[in-house]
Short mmCIF file of C-alpha atoms and ligand atoms in Angstrom, two decimals:
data_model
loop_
_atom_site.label_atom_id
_atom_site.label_comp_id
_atom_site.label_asym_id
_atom_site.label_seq_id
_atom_site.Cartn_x
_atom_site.Cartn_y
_atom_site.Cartn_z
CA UNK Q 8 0.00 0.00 0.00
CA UNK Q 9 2.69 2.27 0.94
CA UNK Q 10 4.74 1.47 -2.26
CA UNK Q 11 1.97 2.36 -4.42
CA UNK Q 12 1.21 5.74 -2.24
CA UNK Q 13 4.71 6.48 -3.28
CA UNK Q 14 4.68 5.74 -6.88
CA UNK Q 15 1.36 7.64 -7.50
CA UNK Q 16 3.56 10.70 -5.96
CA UNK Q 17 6.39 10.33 -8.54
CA UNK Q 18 3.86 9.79 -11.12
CA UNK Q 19 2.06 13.14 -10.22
CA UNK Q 20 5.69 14.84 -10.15
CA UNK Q 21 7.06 13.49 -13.52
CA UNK Q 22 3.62 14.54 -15.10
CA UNK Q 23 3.64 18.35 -13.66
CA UNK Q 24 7.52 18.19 -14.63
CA UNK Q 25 6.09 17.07 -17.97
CA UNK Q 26 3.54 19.93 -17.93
CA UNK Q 27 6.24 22.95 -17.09
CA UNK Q 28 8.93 21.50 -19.82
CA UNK Q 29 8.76 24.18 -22.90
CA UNK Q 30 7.24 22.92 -26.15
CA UNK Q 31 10.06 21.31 -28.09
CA UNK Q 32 11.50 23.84 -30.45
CA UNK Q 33 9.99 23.31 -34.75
CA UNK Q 34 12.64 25.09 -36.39
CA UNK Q 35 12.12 25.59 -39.99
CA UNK Q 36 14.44 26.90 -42.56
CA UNK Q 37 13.00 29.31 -45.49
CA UNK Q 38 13.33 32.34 -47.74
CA UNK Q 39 11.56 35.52 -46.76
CA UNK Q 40 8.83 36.06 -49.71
CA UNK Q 41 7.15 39.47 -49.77
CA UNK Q 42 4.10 39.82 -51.33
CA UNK Q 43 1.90 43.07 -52.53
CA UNK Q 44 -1.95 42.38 -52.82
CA UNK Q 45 -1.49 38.49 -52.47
CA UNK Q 46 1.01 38.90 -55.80
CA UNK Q 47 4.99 38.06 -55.06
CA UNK Q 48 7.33 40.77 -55.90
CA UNK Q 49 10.41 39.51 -54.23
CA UNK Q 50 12.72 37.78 -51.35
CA UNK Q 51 14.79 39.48 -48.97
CA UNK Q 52 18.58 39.22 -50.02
CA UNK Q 53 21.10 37.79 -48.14
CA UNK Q 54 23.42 40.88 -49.17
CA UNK Q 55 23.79 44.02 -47.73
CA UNK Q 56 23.95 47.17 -49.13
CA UNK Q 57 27.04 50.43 -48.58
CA UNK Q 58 24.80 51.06 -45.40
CA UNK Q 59 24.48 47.58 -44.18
CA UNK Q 60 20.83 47.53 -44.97
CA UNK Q 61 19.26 43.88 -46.61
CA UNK Q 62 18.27 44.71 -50.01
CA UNK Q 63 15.59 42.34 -51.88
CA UNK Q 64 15.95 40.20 -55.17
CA UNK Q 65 12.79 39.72 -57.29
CA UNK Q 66 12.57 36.30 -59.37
CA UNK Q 67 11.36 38.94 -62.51
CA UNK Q 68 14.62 40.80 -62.47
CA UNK Q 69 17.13 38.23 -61.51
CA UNK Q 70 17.24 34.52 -62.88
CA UNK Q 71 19.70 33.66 -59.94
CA UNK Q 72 16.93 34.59 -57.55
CA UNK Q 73 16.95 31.72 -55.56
CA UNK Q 74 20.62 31.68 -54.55
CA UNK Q 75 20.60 35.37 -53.63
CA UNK Q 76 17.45 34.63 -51.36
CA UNK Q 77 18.11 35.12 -47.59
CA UNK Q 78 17.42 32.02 -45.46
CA UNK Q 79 16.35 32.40 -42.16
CA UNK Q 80 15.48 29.88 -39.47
CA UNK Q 81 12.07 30.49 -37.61
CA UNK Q 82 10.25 28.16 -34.45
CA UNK Q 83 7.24 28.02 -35.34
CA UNK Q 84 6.38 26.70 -31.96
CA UNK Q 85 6.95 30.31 -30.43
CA UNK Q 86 3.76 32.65 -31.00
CA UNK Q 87 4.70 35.77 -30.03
CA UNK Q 88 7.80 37.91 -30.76
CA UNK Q 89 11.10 35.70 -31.75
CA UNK Q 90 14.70 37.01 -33.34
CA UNK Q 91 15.29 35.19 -36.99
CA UNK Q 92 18.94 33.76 -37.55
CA UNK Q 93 20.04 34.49 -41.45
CA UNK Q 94 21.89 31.35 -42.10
CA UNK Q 95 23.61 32.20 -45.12
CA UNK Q 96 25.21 35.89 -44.30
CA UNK Q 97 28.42 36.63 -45.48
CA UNK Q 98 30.85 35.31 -42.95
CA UNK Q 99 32.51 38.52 -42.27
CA UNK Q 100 29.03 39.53 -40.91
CA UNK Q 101 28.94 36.77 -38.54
CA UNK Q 102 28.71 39.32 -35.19
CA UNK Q 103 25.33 40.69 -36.89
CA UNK Q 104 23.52 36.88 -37.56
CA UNK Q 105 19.94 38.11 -36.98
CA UNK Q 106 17.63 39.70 -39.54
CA UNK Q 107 16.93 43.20 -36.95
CA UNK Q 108 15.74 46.48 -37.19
CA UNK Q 109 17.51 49.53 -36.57
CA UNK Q 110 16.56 53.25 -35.95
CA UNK Q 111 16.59 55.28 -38.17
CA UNK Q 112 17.14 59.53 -38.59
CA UNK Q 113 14.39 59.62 -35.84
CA UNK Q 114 15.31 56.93 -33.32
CA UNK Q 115 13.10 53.79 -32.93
CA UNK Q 116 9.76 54.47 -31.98
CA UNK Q 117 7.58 54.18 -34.68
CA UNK Q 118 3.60 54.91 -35.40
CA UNK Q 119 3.86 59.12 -36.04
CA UNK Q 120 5.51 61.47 -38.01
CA UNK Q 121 6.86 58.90 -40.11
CA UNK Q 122 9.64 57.54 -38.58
CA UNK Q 123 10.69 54.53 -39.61
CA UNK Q 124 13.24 51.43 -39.01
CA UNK Q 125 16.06 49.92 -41.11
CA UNK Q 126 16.58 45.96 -41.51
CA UNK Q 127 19.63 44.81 -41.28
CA UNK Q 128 22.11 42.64 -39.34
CA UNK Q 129 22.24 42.79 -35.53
CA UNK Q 130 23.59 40.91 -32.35
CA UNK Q 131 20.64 39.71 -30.48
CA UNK Q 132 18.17 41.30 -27.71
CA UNK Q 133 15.49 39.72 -25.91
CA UNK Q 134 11.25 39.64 -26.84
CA UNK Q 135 9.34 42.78 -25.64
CA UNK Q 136 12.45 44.99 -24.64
CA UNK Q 137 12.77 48.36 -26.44
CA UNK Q 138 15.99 48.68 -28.77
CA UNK Q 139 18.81 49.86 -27.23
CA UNK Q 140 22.37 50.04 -28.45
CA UNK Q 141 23.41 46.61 -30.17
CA UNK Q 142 25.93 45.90 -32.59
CA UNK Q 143 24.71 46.19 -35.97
CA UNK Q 144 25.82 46.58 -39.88
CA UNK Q 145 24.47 49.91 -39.98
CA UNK Q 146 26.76 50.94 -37.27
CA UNK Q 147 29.35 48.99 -38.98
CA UNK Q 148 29.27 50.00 -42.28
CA UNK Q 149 28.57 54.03 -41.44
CA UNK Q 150 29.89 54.39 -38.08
CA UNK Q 151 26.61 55.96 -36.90
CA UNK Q 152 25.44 54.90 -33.14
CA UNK Q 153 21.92 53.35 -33.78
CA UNK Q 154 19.33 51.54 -31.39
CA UNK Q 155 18.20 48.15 -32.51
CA UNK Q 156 16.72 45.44 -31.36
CA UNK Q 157 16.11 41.76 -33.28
CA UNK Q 158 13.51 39.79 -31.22
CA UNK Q 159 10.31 41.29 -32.73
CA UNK Q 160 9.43 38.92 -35.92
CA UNK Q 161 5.89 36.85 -34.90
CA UNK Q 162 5.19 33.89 -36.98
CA UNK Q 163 1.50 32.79 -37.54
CA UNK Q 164 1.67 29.27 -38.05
CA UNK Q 165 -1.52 29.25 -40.16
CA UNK Q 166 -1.14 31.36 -42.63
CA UNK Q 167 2.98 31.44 -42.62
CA UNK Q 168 2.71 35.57 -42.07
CA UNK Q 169 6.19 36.83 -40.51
CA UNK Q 170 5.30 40.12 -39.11
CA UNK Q 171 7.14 42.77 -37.28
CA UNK Q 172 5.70 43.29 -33.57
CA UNK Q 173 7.78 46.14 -32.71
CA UNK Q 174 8.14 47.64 -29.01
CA UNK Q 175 8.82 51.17 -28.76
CA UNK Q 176 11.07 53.64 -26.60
CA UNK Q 177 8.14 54.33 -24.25
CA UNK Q 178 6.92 50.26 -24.19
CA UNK Q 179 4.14 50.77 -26.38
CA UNK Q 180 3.62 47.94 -29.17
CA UNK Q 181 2.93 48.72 -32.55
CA UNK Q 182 2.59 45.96 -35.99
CA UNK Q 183 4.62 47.56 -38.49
CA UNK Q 184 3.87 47.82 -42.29
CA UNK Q 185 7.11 46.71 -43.76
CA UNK Q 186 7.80 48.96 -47.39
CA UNK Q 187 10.63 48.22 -49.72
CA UNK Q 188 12.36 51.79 -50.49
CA UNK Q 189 15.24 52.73 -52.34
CA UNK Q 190 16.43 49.09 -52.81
CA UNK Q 191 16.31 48.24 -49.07
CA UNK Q 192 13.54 47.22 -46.55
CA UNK Q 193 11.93 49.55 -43.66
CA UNK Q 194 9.39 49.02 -40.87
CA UNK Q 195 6.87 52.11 -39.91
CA UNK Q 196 3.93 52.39 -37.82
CA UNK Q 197 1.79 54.09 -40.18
CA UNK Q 198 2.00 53.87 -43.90
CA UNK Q 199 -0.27 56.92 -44.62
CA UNK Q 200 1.74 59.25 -42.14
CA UNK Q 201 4.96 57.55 -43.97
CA UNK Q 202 3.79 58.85 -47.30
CA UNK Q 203 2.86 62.17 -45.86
CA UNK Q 204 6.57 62.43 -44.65
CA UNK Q 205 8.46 61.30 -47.31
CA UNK Q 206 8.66 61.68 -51.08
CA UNK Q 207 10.42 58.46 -51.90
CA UNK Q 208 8.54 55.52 -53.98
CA UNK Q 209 7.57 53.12 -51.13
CA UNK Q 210 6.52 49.64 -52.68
CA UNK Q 211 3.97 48.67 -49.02
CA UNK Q 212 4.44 44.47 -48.94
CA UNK Q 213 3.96 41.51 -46.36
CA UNK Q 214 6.35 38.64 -45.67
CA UNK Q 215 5.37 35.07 -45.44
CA UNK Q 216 8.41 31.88 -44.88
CA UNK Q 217 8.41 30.32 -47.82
CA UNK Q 218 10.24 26.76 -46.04
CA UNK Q 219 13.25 25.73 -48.64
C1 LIG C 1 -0.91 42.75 -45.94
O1 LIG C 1 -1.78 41.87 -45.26
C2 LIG C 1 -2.87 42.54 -44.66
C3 LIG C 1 -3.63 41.53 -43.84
O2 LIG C 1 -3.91 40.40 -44.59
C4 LIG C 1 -3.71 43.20 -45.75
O3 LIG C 1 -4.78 43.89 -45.16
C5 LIG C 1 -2.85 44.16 -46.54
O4 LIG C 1 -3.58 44.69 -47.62
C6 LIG C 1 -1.63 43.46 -47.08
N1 LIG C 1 -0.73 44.44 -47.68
C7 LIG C 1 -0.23 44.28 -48.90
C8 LIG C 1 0.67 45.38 -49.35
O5 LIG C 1 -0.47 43.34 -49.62
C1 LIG C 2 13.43 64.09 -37.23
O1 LIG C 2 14.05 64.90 -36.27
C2 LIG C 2 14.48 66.15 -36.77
C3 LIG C 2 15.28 66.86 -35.70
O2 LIG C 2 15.08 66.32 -34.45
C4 LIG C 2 13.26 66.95 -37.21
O3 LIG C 2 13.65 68.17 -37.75
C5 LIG C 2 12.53 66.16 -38.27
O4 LIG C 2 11.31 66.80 -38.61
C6 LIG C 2 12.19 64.77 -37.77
N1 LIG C 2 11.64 64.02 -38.86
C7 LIG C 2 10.60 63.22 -38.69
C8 LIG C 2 10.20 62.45 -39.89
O5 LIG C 2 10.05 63.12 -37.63
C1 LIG C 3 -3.02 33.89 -38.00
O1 LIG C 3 -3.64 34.59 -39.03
C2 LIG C 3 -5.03 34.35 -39.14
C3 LIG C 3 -5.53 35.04 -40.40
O2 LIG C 3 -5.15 36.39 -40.40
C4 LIG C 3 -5.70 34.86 -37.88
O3 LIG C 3 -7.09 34.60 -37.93
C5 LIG C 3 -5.10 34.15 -36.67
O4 LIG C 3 -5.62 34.70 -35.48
C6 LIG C 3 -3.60 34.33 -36.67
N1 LIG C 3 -3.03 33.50 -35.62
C7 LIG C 3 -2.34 34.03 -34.63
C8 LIG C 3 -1.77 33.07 -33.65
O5 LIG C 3 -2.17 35.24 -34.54
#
């Protein structure tokens, strides 16, 4: 009797041990596909541009497309904010592995007067913080001290959307509206007060994993 008063315990204990373990990590590898009114117009590249910035390669203008595609790794086990790892940077960008956003002119608080964020490389900060200072290719490439942070990419499992979940200087979330500009990617908070701000031909888009 006493035995199985015992056992019955340990069972209880493995079982709420069982309970508190974290899901096992699904990690899946894929290409960054951004789409305009459900119609692809491109990847994100695994190459950076003069400022460090990820620039994009459509399938329309280059036949080579697929080898120019950044691939990312994503756990699609976590559902809310997670940092992406681009597995195929150039290795001399191997202290900036995640795909991040940076600050831009105005800092990084987005969602009014149309400031905005730049994707590149960064080091790697944790879910919900605001950005702070973190190594990144933007720094690197233009010596300018910019905020970033990299864990703010939510994956819907369902429909494969990768959207950016950004928190703000003052804590406040917003879900950006990712545009492709001048060859490279940016994140705002508002795409009408974007437009009002800036002159520049903003191409508005949403990114789904295509898995590889
Ligand atoms: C992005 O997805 C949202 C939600 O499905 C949709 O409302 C919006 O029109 C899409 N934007 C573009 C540029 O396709
Ligand atoms: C950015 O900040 C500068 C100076 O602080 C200001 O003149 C400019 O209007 C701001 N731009 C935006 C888009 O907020
Ligand atoms: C995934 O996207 C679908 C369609 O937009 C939405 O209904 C669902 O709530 C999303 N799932 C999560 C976990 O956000």
């Amino acid at each position: 009797m006493l035995v199985q008063f015992v056992s019955f315990l340990s069972l209880a204990a493995s079982q709420a041990q069982a309970l508190t373990t974290p899901a096992q990590a699904a990690t899946s590898l894929g290409y960054l596909k951004a789409t305009s009114d459900g119609k692809v117009i491109g990847y994100i590249s695994k190459t950076l541009n003069a400022n460090g910035e990820f620039e994009g390669v459509s399938p329309d203008k280059d036949s080579n497309d697929v080898a120019h595609r950044m691939l990312v790794s994503i756990d699609q086990s976590v559902t809310g904010p997670q940092s992406l790892v681009v597995e195929n940077l150039a290795a001399a960008d191997a202290d900036w592995p995640f795909l991040g956003g940076i600050g831009g002119v105005n800092g990084t608080t987005i969602g009014s007067a149309g400031n905005y964020l730049l994707i590149g490389g960064t080091t790697q900060t944790l879910p919900g913080n605001p950005a702070l200072r973190c190594g990144n290719t933007f720094t690197d490439r233009t010596g300018e001290q910019r905020n970033c942070a990299s864990a703010f990419w939510v994956y819907n499992a369902t429909t494969s959307a990768v959207t950016p979940q950004w928190t703000n200087d003052d804590g406040s979330v917003v879900v950006g509206d990712i545009g492709f500009v001048n060859e490279a990617f940016i994140i705002t908070g508002g795409i009408e007060q974007f437009e009002a701000v800036w002159e520049d031909k903003v191409e508005w888009l949403n990114l789904t994993l295509q898995t590889s």
